[in-house]
mmCIF file of C-alpha atoms and ligand atoms in Angstrom:
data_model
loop_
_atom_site.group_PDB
_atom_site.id
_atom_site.type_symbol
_atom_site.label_atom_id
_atom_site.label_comp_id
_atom_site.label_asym_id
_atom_site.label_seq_id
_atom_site.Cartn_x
_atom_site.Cartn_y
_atom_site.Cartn_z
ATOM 1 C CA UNK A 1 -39.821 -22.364 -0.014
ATOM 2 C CA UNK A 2 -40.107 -23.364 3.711
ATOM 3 C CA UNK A 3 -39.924 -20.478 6.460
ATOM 4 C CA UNK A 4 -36.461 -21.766 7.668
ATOM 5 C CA UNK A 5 -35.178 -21.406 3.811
ATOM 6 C CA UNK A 6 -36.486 -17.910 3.406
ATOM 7 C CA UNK A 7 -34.974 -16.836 6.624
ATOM 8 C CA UNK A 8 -31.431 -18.530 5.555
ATOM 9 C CA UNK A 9 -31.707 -16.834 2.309
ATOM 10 C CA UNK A 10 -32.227 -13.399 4.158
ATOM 11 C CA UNK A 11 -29.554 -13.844 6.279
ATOM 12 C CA UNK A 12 -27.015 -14.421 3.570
ATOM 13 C CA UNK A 13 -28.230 -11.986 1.599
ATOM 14 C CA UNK A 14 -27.763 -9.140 4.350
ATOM 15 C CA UNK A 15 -24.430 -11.132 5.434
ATOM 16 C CA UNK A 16 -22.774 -10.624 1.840
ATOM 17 C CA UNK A 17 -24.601 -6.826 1.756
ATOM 18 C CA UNK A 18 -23.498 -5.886 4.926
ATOM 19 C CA UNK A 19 -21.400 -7.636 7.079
ATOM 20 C CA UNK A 20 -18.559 -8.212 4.184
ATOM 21 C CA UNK A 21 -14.951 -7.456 5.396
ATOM 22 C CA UNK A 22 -13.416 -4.004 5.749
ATOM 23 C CA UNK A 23 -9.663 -3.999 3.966
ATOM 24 C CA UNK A 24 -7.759 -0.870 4.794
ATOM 25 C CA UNK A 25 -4.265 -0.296 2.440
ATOM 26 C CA UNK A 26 -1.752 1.834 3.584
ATOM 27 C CA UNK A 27 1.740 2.345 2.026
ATOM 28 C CA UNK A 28 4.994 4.107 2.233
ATOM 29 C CA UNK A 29 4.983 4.900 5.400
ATOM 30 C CA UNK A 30 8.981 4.364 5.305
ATOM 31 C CA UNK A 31 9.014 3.871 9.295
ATOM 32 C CA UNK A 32 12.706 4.551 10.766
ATOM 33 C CA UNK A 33 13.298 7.802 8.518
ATOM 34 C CA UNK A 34 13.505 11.366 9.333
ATOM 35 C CA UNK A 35 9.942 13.030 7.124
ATOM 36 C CA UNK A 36 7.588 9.929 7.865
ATOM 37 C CA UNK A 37 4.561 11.782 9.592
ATOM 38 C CA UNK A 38 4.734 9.038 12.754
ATOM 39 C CA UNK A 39 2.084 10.967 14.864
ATOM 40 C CA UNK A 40 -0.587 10.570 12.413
ATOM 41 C CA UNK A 41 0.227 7.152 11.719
ATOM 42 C CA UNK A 42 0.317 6.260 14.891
ATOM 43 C CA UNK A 43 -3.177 7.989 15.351
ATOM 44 C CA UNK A 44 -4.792 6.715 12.250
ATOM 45 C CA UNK A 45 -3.395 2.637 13.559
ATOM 46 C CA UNK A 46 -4.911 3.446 16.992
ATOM 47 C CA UNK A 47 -8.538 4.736 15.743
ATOM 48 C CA UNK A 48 -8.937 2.934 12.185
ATOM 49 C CA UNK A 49 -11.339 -0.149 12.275
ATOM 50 C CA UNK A 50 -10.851 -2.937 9.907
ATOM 51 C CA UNK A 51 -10.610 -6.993 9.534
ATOM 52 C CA UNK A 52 -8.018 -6.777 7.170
ATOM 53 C CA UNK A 53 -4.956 -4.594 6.818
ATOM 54 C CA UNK A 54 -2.539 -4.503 3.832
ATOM 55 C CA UNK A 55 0.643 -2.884 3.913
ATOM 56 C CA UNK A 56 1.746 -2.398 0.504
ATOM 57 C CA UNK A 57 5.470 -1.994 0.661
ATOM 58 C CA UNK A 58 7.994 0.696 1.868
ATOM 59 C CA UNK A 59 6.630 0.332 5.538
ATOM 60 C CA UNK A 60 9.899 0.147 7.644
ATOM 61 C CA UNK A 61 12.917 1.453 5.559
ATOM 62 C CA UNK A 62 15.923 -1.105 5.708
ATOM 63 C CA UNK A 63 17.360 0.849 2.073
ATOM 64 C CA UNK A 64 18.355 3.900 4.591
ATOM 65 C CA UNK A 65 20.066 3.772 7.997
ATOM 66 C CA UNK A 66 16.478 3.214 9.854
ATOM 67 C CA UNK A 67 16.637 4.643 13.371
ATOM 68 C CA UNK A 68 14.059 2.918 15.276
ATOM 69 C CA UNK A 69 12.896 4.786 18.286
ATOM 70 C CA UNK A 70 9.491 4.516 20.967
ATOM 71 C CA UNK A 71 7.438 6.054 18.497
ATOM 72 C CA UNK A 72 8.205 3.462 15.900
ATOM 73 C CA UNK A 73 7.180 0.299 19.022
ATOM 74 C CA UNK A 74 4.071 2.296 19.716
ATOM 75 C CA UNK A 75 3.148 2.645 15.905
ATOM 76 C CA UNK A 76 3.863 -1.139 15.391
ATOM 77 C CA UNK A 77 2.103 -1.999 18.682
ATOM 78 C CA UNK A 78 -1.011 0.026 16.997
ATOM 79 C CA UNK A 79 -1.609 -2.976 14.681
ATOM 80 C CA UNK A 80 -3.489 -5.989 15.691
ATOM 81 C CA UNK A 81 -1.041 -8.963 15.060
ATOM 82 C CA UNK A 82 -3.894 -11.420 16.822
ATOM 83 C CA UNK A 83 -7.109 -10.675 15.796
ATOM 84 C CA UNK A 84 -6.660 -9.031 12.215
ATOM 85 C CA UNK A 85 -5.693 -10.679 9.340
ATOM 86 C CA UNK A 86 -2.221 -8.266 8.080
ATOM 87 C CA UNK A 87 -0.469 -8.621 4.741
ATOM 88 C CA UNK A 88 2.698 -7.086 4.565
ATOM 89 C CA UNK A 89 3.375 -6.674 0.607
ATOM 90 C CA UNK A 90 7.112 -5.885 0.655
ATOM 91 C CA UNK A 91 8.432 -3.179 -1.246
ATOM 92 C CA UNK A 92 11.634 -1.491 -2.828
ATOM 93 C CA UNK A 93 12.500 0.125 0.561
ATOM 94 C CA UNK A 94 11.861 -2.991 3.119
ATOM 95 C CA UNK A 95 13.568 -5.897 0.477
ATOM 96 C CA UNK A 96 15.454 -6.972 2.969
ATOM 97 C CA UNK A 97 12.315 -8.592 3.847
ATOM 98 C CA UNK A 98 12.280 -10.443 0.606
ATOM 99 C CA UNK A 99 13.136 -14.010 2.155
ATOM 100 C CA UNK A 100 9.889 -13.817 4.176
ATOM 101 C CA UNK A 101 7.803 -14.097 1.193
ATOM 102 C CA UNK A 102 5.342 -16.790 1.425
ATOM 103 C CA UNK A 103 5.991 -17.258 5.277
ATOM 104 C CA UNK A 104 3.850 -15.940 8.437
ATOM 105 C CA UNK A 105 3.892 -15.009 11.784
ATOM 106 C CA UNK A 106 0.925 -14.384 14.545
ATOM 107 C CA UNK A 107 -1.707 -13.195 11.271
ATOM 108 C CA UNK A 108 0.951 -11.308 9.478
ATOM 109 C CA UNK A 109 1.631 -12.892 5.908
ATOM 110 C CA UNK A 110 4.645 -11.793 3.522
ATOM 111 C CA UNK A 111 3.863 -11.528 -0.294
ATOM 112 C CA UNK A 112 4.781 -9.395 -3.114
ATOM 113 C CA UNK A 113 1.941 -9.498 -4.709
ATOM 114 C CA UNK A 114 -1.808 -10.323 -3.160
ATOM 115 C CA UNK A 115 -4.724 -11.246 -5.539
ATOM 116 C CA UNK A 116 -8.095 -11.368 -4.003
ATOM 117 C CA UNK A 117 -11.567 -11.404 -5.443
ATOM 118 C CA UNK A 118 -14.978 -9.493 -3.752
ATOM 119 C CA UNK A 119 -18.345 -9.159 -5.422
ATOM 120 C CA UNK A 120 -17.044 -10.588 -8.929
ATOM 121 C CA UNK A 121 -14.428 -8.108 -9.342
ATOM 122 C CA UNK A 122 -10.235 -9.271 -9.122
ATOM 123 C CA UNK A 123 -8.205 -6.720 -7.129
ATOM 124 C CA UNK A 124 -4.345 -6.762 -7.167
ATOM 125 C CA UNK A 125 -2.301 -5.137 -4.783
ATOM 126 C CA UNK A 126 1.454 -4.465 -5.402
ATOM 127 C CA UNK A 127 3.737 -2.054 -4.135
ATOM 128 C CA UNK A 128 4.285 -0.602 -7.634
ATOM 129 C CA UNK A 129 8.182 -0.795 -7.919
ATOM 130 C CA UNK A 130 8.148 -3.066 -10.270
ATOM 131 C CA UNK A 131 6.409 -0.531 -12.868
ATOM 132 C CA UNK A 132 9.595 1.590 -12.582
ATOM 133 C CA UNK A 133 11.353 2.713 -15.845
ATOM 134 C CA UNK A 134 15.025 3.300 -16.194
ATOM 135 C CA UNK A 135 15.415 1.333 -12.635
ATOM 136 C CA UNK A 136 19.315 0.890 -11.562
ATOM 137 C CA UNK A 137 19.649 -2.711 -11.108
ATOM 138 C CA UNK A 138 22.850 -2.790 -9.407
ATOM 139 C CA UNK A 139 21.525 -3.324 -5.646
ATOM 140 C CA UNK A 140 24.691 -2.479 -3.897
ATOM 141 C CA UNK A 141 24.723 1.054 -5.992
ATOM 142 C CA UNK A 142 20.893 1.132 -4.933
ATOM 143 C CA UNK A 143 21.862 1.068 -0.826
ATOM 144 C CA UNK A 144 25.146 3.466 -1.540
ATOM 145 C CA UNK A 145 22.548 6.145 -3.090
ATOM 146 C CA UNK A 146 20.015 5.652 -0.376
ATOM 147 C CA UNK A 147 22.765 5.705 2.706
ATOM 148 C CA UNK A 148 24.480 8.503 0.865
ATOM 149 C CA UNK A 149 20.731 10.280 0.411
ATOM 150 C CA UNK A 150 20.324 8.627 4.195
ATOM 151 C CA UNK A 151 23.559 10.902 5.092
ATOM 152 C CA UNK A 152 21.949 14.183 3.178
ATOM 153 C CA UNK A 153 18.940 13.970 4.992
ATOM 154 C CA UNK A 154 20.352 14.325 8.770
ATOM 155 C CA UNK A 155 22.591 16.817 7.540
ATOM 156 C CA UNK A 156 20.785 19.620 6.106
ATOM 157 C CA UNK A 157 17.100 18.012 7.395
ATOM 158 C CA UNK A 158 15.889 18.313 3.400
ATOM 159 C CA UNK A 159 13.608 15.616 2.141
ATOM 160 C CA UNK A 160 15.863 14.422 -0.462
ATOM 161 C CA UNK A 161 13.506 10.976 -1.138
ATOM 162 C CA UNK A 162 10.263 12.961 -1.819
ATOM 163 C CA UNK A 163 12.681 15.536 -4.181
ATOM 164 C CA UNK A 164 14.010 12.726 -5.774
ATOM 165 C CA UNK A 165 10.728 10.839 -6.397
ATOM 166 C CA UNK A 166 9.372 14.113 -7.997
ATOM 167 C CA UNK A 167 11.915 14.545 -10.556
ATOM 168 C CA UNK A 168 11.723 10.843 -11.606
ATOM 169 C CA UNK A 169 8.040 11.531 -12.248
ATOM 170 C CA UNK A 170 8.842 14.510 -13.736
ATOM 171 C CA UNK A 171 10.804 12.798 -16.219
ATOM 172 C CA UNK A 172 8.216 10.104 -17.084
ATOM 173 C CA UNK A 173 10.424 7.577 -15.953
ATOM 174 C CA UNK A 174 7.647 5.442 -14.298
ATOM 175 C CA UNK A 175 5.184 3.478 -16.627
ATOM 176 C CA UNK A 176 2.345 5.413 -17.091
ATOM 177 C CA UNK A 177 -1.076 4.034 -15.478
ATOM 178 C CA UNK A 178 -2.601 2.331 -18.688
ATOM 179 C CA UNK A 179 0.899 0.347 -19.011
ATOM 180 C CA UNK A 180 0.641 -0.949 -15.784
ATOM 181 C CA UNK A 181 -3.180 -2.371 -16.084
ATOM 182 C CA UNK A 182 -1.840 -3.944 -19.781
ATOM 183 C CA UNK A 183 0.766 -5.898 -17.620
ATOM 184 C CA UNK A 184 -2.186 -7.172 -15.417
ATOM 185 C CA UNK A 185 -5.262 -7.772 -18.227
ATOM 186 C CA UNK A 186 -7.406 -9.946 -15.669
ATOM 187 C CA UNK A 187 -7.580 -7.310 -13.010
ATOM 188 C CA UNK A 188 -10.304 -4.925 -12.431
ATOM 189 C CA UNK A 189 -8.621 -2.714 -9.788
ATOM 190 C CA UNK A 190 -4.840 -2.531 -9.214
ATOM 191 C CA UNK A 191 -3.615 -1.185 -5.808
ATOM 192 C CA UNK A 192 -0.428 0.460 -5.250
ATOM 193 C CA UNK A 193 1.805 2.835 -3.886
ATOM 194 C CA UNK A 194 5.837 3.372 -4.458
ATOM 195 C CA UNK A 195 5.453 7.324 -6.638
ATOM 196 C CA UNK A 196 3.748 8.747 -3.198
ATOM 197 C CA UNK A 197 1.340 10.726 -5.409
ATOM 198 C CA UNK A 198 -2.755 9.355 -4.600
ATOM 199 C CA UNK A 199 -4.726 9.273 -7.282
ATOM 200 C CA UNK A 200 -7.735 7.240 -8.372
ATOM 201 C CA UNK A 201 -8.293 6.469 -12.538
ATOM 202 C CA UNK A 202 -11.871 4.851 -13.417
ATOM 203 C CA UNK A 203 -12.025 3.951 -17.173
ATOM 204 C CA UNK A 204 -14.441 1.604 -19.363
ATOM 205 C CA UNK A 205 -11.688 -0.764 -21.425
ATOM 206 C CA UNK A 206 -12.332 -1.698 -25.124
ATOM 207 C CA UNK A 207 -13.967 -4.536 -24.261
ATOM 208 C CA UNK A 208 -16.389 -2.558 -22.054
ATOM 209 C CA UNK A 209 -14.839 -3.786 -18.703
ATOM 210 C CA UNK A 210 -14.657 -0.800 -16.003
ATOM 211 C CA UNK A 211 -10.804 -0.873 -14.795
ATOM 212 C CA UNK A 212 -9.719 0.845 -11.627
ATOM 213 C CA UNK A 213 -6.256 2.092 -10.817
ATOM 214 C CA UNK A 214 -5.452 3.181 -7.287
ATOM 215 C CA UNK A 215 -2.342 4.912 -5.555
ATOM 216 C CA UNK A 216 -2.872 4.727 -2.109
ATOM 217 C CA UNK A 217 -0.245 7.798 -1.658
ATOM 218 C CA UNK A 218 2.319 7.788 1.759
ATOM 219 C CA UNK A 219 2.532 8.776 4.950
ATOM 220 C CA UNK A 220 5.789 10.782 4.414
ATOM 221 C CA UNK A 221 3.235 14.280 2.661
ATOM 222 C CA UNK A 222 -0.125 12.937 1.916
ATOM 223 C CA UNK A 223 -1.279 10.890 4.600
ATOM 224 C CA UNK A 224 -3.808 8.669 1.979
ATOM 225 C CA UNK A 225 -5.216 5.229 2.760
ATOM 226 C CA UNK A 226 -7.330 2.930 0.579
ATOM 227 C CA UNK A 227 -10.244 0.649 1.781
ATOM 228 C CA UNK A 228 -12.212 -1.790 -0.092
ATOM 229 C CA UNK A 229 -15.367 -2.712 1.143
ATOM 230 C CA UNK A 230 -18.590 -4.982 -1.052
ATOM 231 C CA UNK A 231 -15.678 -5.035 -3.830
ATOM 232 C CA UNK A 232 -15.851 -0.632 -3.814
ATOM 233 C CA UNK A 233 -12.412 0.397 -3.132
ATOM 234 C CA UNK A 234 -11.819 4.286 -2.150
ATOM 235 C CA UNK A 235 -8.949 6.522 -2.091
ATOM 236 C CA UNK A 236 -8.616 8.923 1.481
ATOM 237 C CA UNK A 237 -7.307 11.068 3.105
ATOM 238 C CA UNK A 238 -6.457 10.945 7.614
ATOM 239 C CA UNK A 239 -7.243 14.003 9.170
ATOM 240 C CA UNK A 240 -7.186 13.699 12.563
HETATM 241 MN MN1 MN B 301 8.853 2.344 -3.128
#
């Protein structure tokens, strides 16, 4: 091995060790509503560091009557449209963005569903809605409840959402964790967000494959975010 090769070879190998990118996930933020905790948000955009950020649905909320005010154009000023690569997975709350999937602007790319792979191991990142059980299907009965919650909310300043979301997990009605990793057999670690609850699930599969399963929480109580760097991917919390 010639001097030039060696040095090559140590380059890479401290390029892949060290120098791999930094993905940050954050999720229900549900921008443009009454409980969202826009302070720390804003704070956490303006002093997080990454090369890749992945919104994973519910960011602005089009379902409600979104009321978009300074806070909400310094919070999406916060993000770096130019220089960092953005994936906005759209969600329950923001399908109005639906027809953007596949399609980009500046860095920011519209999917429901991104795949990547890092140091041999597949990650998926959805926003989770999908998983739902007992979901009402009738969209325009969908935006009534949410104006009509929408209405609620201004009224007597109660979180109805984060009430709501409790007793539907309460009841079991979402597809419990292992469910969701049979629907997606090929991944290692599955990303998402949609219950608000952040929790983190390691388990070795029958066929001796360690499977990860990640809720990256919201921004309305919990205040979680997910990174992923050299293929480790870690639930926490902002405290600013
Ligand atoms: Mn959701």
């Amino acid at each position: 091995m010639t001097q030039n090769t060696l040095i090559f070879k140590v380059i890479i190998y401290y390029k892949d060790k060290f120098v791999q990118m930094k993905r940050v996930i954050i999720s229900d933020t549900h921008i443009g509503t009454k409980f969202y905790k826009s302070d720390k948000l804003l704070k956490f955009l303006q002093t997080e560091e990454y090369d890749e950020l992945v919104l994973a649905g519910d960011i602005i909320d089009f379902i409600k009557i979104p009321v978009f005010t300074e806070r909400c154009m310094e919070i999406i000023n916060a993000i770096d449209y130019e220089n960092k690569s953005i994936i906005y997975v759209v969600g329950n709350h923001d399908e109005s963005l639906l027809g953007l999937i596949g399609k980009s602007f500046f860095n920011v790319t519209f999917l429901k569903r991104y795949d990547f792979e890092e140091d041999g191991r597949k990650f998926r990142i959805e926003h989770g809605d999908a998983y739902d059980k007992g979901r009402i299907h009738n969209k325009l009965f969908v935006k009534f409840l949410s104006v009509l919650q929408n209405v609620l909310e201004f009224s007597f300043s109660f979180d109805f959402t984060s009430w709501w979301t409790e007793i539907q997990i309460k009841k079991h009605k979402l597809r419990s964790i292992i469910d969701i990793l049979r629907h997606n057999p090929r991944i290692d670690v599955f990303i998402m967000g949609h219950t608000h609850i952040p929790e983190a699930l390691i388990w070795v599969n029958e066929d001796q494959h360690i499977k990860t399963y990640i809720n990256s929480g919201d921004w309305v109580t919990h205040q979680t975010y997910v990174t992923v760097t050299n293929g480790v991917a870690r639930l926490c919390k902002f405290e600013d």
